[in-house]
mmCIF file of C-alpha atoms in Angstrom:
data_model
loop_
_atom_site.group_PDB
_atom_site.id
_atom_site.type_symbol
_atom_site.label_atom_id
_atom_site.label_comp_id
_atom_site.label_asym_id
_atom_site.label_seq_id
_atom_site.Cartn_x
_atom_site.Cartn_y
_atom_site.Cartn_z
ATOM 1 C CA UNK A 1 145.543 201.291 164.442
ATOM 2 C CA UNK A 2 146.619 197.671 164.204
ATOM 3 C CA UNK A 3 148.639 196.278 161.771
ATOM 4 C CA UNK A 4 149.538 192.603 160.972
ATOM 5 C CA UNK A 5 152.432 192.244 158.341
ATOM 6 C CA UNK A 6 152.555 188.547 156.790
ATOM 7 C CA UNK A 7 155.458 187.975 154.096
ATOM 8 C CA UNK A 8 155.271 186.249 150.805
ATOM 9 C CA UNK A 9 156.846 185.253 148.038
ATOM 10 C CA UNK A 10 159.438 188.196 146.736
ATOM 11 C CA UNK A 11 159.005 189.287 143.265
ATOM 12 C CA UNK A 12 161.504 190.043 140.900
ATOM 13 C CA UNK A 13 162.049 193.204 138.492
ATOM 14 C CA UNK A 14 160.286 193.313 135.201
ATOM 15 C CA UNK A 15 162.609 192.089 132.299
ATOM 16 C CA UNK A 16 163.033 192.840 128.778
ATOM 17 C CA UNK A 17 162.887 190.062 126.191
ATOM 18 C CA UNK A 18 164.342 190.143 122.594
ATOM 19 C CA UNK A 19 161.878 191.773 120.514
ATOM 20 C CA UNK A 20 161.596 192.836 116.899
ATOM 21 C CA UNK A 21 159.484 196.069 118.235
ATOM 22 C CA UNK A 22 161.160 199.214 118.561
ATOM 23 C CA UNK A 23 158.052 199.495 122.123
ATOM 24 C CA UNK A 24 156.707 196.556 123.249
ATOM 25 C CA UNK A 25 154.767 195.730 126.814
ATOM 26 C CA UNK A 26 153.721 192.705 128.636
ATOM 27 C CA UNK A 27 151.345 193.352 131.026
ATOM 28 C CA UNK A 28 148.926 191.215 133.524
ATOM 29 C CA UNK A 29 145.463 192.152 132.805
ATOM 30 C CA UNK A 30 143.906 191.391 135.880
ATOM 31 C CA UNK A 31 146.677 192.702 138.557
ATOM 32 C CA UNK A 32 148.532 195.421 135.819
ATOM 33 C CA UNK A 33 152.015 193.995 136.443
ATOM 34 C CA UNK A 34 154.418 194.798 133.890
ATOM 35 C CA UNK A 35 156.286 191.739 133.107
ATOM 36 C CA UNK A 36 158.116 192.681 130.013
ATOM 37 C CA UNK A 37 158.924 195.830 128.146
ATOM 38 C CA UNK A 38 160.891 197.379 125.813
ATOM 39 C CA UNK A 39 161.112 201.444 125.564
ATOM 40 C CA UNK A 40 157.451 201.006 126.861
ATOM 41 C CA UNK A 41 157.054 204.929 127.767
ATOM 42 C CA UNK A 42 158.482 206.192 124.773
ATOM 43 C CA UNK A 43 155.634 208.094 122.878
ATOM 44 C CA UNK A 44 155.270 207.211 119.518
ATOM 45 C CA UNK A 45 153.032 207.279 116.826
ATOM 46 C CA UNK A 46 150.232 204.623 116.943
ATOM 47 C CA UNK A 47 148.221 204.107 113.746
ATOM 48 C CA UNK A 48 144.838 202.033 114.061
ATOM 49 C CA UNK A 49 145.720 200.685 117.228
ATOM 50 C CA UNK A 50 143.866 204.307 118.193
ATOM 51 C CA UNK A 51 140.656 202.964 117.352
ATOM 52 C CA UNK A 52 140.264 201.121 121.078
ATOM 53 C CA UNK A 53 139.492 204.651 122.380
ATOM 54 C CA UNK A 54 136.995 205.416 119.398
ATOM 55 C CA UNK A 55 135.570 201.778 120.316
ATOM 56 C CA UNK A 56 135.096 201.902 123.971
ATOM 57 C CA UNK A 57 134.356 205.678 123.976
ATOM 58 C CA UNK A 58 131.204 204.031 121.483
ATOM 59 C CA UNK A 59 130.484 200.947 123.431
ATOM 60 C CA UNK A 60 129.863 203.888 126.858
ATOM 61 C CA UNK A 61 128.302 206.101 124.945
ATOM 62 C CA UNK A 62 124.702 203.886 125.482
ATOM 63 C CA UNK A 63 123.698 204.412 121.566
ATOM 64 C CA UNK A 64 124.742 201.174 120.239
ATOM 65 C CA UNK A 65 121.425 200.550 119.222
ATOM 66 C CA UNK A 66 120.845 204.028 117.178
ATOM 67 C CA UNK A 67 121.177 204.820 113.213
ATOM 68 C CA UNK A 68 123.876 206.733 112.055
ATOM 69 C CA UNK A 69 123.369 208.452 108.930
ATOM 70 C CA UNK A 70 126.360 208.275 106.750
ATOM 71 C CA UNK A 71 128.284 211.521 105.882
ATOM 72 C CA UNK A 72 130.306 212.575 103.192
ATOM 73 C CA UNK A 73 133.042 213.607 105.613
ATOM 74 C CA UNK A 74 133.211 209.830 106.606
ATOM 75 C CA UNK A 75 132.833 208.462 103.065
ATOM 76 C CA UNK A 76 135.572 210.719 101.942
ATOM 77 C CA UNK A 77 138.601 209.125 104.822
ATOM 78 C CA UNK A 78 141.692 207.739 103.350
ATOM 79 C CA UNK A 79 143.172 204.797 103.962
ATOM 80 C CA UNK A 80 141.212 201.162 105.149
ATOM 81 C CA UNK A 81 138.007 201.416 104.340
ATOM 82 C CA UNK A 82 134.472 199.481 104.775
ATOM 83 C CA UNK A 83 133.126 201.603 101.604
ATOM 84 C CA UNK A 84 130.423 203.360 103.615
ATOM 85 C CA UNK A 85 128.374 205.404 101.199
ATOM 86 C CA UNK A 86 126.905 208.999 101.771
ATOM 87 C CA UNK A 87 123.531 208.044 103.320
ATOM 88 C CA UNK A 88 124.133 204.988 104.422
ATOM 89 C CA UNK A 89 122.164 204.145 107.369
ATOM 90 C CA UNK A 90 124.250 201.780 109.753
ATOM 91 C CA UNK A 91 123.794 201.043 113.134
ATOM 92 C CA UNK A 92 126.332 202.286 115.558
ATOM 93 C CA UNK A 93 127.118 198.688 116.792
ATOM 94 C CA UNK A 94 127.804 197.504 113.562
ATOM 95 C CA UNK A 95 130.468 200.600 112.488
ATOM 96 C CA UNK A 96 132.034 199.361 116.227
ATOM 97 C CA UNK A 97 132.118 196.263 114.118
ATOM 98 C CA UNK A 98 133.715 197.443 111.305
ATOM 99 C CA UNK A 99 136.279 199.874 112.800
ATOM 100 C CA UNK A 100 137.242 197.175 114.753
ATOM 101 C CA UNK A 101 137.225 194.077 112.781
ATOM 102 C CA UNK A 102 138.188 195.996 109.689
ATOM 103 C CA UNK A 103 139.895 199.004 110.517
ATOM 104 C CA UNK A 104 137.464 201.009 108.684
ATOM 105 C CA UNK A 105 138.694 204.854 108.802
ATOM 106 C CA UNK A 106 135.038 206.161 107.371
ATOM 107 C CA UNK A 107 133.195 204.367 110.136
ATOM 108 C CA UNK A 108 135.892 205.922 112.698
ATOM 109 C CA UNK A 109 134.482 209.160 111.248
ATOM 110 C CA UNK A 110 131.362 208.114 111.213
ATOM 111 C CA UNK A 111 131.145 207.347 114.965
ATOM 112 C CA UNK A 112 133.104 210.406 115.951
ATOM 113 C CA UNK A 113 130.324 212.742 114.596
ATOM 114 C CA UNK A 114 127.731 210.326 116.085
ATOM 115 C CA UNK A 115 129.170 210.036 119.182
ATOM 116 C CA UNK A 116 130.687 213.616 119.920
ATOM 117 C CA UNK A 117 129.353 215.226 117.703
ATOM 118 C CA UNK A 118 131.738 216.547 116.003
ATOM 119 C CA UNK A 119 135.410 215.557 115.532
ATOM 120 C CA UNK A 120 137.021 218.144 117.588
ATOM 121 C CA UNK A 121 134.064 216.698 119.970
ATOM 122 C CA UNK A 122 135.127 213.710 119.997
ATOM 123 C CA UNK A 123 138.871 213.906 120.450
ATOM 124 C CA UNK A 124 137.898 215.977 123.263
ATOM 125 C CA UNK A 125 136.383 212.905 124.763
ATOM 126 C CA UNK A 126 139.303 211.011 123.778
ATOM 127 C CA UNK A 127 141.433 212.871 125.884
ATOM 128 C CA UNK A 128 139.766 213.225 128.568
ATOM 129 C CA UNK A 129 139.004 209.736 128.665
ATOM 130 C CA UNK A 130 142.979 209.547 128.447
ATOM 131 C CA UNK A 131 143.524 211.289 131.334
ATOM 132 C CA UNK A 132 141.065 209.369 133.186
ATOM 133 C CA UNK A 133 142.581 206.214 132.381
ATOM 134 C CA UNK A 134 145.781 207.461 133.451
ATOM 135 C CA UNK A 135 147.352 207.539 130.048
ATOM 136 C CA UNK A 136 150.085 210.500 131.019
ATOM 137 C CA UNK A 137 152.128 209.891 127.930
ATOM 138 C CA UNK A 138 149.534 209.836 125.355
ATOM 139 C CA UNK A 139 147.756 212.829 122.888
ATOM 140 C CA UNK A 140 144.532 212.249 120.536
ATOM 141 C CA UNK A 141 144.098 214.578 117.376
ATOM 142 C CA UNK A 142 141.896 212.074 115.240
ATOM 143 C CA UNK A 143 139.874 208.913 116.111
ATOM 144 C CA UNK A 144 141.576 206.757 113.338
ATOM 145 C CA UNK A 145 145.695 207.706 113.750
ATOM 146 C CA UNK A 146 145.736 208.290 110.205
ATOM 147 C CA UNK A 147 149.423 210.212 110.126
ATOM 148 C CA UNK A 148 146.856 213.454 108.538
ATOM 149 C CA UNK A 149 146.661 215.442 112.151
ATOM 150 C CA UNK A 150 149.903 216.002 114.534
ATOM 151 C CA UNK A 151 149.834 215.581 117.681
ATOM 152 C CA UNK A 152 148.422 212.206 118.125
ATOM 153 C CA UNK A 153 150.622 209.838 119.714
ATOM 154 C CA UNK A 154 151.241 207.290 123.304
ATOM 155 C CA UNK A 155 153.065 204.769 124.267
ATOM 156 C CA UNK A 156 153.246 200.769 124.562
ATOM 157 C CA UNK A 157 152.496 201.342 128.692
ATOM 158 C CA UNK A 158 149.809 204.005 127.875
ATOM 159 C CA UNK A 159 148.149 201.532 125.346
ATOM 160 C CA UNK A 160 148.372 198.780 127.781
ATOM 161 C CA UNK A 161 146.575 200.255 129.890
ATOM 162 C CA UNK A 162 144.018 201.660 127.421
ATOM 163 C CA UNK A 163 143.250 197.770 126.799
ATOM 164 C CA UNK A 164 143.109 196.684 130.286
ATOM 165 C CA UNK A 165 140.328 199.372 130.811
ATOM 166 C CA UNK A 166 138.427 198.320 128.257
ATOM 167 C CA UNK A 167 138.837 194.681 128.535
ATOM 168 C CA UNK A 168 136.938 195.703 131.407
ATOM 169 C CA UNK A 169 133.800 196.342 129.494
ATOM 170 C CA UNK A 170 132.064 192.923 128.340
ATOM 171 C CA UNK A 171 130.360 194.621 125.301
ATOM 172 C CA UNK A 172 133.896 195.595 124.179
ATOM 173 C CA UNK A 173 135.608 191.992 124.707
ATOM 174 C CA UNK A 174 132.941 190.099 122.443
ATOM 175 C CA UNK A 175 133.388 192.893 119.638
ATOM 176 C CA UNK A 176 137.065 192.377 119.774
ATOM 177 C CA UNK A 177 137.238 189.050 120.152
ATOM 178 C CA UNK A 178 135.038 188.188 116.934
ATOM 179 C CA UNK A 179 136.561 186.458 114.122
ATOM 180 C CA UNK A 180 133.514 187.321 111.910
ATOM 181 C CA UNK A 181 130.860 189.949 111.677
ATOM 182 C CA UNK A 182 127.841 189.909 109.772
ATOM 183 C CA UNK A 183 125.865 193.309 108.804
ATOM 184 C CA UNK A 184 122.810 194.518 107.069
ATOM 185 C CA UNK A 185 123.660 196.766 104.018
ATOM 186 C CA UNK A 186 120.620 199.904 103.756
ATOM 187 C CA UNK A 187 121.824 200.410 100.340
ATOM 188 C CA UNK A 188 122.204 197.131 98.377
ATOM 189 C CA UNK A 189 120.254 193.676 98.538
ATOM 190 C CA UNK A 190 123.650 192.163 100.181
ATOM 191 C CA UNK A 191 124.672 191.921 103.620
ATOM 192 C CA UNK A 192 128.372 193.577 104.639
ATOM 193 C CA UNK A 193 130.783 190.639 105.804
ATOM 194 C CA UNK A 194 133.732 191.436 107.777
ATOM 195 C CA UNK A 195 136.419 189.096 108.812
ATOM 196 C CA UNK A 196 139.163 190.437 111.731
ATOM 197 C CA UNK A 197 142.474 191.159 110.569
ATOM 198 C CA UNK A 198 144.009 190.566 113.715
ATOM 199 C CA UNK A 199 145.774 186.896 112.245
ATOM 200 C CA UNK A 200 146.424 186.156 115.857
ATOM 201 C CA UNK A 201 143.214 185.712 116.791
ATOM 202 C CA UNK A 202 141.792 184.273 113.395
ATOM 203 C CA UNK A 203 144.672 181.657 113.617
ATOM 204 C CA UNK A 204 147.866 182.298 114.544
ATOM 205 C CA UNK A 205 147.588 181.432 118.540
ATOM 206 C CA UNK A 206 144.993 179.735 119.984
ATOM 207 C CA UNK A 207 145.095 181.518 123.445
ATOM 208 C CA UNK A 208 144.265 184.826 121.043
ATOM 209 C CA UNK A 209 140.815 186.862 122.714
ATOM 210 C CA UNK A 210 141.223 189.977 120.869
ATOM 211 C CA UNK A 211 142.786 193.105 119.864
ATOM 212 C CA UNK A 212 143.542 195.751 117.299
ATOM 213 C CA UNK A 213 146.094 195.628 114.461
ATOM 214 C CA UNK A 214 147.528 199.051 112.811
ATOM 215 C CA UNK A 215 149.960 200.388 110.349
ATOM 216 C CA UNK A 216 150.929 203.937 108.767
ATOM 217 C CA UNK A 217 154.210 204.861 106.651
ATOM 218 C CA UNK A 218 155.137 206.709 109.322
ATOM 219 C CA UNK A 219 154.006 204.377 112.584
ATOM 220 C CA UNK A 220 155.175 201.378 110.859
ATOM 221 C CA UNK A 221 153.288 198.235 112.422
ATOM 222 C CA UNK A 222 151.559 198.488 115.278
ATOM 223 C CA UNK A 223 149.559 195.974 117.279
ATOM 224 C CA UNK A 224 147.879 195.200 120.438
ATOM 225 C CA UNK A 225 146.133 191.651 121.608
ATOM 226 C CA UNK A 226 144.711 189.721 124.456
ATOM 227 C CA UNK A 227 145.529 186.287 125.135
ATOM 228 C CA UNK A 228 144.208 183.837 127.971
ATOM 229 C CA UNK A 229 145.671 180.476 129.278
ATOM 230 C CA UNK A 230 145.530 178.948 132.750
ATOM 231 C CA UNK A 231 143.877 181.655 134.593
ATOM 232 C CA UNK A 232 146.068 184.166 133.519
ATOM 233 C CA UNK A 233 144.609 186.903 131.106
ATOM 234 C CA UNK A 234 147.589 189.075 129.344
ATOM 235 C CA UNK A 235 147.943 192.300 127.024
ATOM 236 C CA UNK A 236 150.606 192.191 124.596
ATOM 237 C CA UNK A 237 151.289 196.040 122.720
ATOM 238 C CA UNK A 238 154.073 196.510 120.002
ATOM 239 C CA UNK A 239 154.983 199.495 118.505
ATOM 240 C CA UNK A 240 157.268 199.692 115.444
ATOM 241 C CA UNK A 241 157.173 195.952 115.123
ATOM 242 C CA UNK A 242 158.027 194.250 112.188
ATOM 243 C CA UNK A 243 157.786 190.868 113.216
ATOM 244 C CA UNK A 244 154.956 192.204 115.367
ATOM 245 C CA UNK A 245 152.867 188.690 115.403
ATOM 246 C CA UNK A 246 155.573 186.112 116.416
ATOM 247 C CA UNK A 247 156.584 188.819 118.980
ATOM 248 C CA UNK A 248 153.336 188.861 120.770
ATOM 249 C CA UNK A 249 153.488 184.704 120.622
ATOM 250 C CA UNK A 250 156.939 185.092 121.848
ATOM 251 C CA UNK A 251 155.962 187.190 125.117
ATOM 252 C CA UNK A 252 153.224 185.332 126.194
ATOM 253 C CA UNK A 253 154.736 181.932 125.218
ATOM 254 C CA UNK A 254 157.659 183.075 127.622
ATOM 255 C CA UNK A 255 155.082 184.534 130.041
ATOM 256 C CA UNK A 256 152.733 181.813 130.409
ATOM 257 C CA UNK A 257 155.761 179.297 130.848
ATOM 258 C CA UNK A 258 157.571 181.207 133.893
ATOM 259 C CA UNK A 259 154.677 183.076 135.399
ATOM 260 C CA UNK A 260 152.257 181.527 138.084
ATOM 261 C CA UNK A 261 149.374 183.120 139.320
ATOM 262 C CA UNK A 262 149.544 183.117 143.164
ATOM 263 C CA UNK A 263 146.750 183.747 145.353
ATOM 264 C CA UNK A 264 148.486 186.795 148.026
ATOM 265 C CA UNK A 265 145.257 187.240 149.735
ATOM 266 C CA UNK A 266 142.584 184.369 150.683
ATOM 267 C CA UNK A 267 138.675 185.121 150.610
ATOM 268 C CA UNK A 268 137.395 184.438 154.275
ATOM 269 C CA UNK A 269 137.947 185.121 157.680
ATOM 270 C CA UNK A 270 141.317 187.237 158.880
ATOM 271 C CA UNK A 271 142.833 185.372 161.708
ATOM 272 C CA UNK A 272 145.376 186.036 164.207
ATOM 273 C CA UNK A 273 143.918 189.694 165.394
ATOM 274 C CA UNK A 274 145.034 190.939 168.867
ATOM 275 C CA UNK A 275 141.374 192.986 169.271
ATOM 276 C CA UNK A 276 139.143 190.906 171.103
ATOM 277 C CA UNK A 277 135.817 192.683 169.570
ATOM 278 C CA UNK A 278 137.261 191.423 166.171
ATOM 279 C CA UNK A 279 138.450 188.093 166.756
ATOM 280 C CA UNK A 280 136.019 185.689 164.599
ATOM 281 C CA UNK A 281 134.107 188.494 162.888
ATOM 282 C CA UNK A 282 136.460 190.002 160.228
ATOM 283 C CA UNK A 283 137.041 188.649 156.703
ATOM 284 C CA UNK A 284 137.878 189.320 153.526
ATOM 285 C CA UNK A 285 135.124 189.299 150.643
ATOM 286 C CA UNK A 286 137.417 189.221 147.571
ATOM 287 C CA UNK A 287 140.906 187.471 147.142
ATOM 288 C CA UNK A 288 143.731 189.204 145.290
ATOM 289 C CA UNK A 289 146.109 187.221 142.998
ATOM 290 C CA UNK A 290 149.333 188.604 141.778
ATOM 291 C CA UNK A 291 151.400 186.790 138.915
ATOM 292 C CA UNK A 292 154.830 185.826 140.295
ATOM 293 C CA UNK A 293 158.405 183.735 138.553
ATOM 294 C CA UNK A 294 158.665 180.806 140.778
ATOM 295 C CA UNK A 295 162.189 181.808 141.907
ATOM 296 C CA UNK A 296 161.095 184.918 143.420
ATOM 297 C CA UNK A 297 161.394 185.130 147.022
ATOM 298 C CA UNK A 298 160.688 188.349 149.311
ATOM 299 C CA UNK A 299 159.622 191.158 148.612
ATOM 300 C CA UNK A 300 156.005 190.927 148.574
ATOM 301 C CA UNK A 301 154.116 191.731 152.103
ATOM 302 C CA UNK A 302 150.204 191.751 152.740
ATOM 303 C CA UNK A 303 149.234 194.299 155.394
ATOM 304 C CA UNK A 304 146.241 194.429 157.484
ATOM 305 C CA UNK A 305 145.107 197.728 158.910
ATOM 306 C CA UNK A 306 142.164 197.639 161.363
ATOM 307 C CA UNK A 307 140.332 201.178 163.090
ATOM 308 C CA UNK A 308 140.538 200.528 166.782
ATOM 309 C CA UNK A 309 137.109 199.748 167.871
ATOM 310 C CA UNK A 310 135.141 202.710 169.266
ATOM 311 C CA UNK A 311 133.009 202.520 172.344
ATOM 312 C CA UNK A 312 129.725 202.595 170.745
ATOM 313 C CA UNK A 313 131.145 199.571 168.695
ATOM 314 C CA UNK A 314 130.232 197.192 171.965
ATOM 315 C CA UNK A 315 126.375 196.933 170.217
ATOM 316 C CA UNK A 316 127.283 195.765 167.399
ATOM 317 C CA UNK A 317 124.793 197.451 165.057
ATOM 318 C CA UNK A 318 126.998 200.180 165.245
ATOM 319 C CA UNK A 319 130.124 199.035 163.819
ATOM 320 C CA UNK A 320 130.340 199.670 160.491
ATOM 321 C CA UNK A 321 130.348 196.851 157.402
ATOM 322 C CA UNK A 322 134.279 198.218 156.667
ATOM 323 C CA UNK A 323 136.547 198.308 159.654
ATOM 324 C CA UNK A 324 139.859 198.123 157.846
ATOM 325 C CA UNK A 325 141.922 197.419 154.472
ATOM 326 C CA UNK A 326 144.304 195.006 153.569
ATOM 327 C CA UNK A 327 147.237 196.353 151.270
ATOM 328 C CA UNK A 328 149.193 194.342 149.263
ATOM 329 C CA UNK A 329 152.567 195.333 148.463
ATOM 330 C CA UNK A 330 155.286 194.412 146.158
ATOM 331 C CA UNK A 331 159.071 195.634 145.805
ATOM 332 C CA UNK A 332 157.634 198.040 148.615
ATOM 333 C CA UNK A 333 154.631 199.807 145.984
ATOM 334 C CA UNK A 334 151.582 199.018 146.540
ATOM 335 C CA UNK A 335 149.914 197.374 143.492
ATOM 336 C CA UNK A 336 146.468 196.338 145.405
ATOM 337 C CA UNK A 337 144.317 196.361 148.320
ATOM 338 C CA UNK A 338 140.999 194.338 149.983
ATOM 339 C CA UNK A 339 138.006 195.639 152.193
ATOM 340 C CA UNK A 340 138.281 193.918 155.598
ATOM 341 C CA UNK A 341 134.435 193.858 156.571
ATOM 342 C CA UNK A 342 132.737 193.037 159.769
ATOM 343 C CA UNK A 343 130.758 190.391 160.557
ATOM 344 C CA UNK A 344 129.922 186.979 159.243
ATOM 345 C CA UNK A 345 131.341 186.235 155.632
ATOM 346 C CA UNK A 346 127.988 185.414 153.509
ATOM 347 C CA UNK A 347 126.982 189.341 154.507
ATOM 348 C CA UNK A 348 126.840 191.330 151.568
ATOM 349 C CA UNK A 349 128.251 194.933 151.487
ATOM 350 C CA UNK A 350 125.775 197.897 150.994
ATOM 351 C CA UNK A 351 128.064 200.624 148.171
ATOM 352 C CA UNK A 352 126.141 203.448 149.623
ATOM 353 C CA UNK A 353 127.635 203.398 153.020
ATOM 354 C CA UNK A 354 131.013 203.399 151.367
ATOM 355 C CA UNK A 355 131.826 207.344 151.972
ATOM 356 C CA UNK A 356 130.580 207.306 155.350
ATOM 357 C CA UNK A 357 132.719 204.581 156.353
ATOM 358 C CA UNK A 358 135.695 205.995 154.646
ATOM 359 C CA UNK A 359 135.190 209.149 156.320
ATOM 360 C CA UNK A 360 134.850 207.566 160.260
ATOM 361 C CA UNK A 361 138.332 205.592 159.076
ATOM 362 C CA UNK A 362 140.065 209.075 157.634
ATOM 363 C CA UNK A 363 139.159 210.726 160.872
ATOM 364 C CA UNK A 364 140.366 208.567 163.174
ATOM 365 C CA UNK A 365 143.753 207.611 161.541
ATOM 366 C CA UNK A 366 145.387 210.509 159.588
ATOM 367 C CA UNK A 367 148.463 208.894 159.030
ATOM 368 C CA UNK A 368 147.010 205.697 157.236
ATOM 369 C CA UNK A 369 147.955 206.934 153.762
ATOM 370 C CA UNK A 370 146.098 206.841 150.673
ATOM 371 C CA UNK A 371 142.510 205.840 150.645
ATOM 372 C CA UNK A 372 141.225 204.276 147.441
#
């Protein structure tokens, strides 16, 4: 195995700012660096802020499109309401809408039973979802956080990156980025009209894309957003915040003012290799940019590991699209990595040959750590 080790910029240790919130996080959407935080993996209750899960776990469940019946378990939810009425028959998209836009506990109900068939059904799927996400700090017991069920709590980190998955999901940033929602009403001659409660986004700050507001007696104020400016995207998560909207302007004022982000990794051909067979043929389909403080210095190396040619490799047909990664490290964890692939750089890369390629690298080099 060869590998090349160029050094970049260093980066520096997350900070903490000032905050009102008892939890807050500032996190890098596209990378998942943590630039700020505050008690961000102490578990805590989370009130509405819960209904991202219920959301996305709607938005991948394929049944937008389908009528939901109304129950009178729904109708009968305390707390913020969109005065659903036994019967009602809503699409699913719209009570996405509405728990979203409006908080509404009945259509968190509502798309529970549709979607999981059940509550207990559907807090199943919550957690599991959790656990896929990598949310190791976080427990679902209802798909609202109404204080009514124990055992339902996470943390600013585990919320964080609840968002960043879903951001993910382009049906889920246009739903929670809308300022306005119109919807057809089965029982009356009048059409629902939900505005978002999230101020932020409905005029508070302009770089604003979305997110989820909450509150219970016993959570206090809880909120999560999404904010954009000069290429970088951000997610902002309070807990226990009183001042919880001029603390999420605060971070990413502070954030979008010192942070810069820097391209670690270039799309295009990988120069300087010492194997002949790869000299002129390797390159890199996707760069990787990290957001760095422009004092930093060190601390952040790029690594280039190649599988030693193999003697079949001379026709080249045989060599495989993926001959190598490049890792990208910082404060010596590695927080990202890039296929190397072979041949010229408009060639496109086939997914299904993924596991065989893996495999031939695996086999060859035991010792080149994780593979992912």
């Amino acid at each position: 195995m060869v590998i090349i080790v160029f050094t970049f910029f260093p980066a520096k240790a997350k900070a903490s700012l000032p905050v009102s919130a008892h939890s807050a996080i500032l996190m890098d959407q596209d990378s998942g660096r943590v630039m700020y935080e505050e008690n961000a993996h102490e578990k805590s209750r989370i009130a509405s802020i819960t209904k991202i899960m219920t959301a996305i776990l709607a938005i991948e469940s394929g049944k937008l499109e389908s009528t939901v019946t109304i129950s009178s378990n729904a109708v009968g939810t305390e707390g913020s309401s969109l005065y659903l009425k036994k019967g009602e028959k809503i699409t699913l998209e719209n009570l996405v809408y509405g728990l979203m836009l409006r908080s509404g506990n009945d259509a968190a109900v509502a798309i529970a039973e549709e979607v999981g068939g059940s509550l207990d059904g559907f807090v199943w799927m919550m957690n599991q979802k959790a656990e896929e996400i990598g949310m190791t700090d976080s427990h679902f017991s209802n798909p609202h956080g109404l204080d009514s069920t124990e055992n339902h709590y996470s943390t600013a980190y585990d919320m964080a990156l609840l968002t960043r998955y879903a951001m993910k999901n382009e049906t889920y940033r246009v739903i929670s980025g809308t300022k306005k929602h119109r919807a057809s009403n089965s029982e009356e001659d009048w059409d629902y009209v939900w505005k978002n409660k999230n101020r932020l986004l409905t005029g508070l700050y302009e770089y604003t894309t979305g997110g989820k507001t909450g509150f219970t007696k016993l959570a206090k104020r809880t909120l999560v957003s999404t904010a954009t400016k000069d290429d970088l995207n951000l997610i902002a998560v309070t807990l226990n915040g009183p001042d919880d909207w001029n603390d999420h302007i605060y971070m990413y004022e502070h954030a979008f003012s010192d942070f810069k982000p820097i391209e670690l990794l270039q799309a295009g051909p990988v120069k300087d290799v010492g194997i002949k067979q790869y000299k002129g043929k390797i390159y890199v389909k996707h760069a990787f940019t990290y957001p760095l403080l422009d004092e930093e210095e060190k601390n952040v190396e790029v690594k280039f590991k190649l599988i030693k040619p193999k003697k079949e490799w001379k026709d080249e047909r045989n060599t495989p699209e993926i001959v190598g990664k490049a890792e990208i490290f910082y404060d010596n964890e590695r927080v990202g990595s890039r296929s190397i692939f072979y041949g010229e750089p408009q060639e496109t890369f086939s997914e299904q040959n993924l596991s065989k390629i893996w495999t031939d690298f695996i086999q060859f080099f035991v010792g080149i750590g994780r593979h992912d």
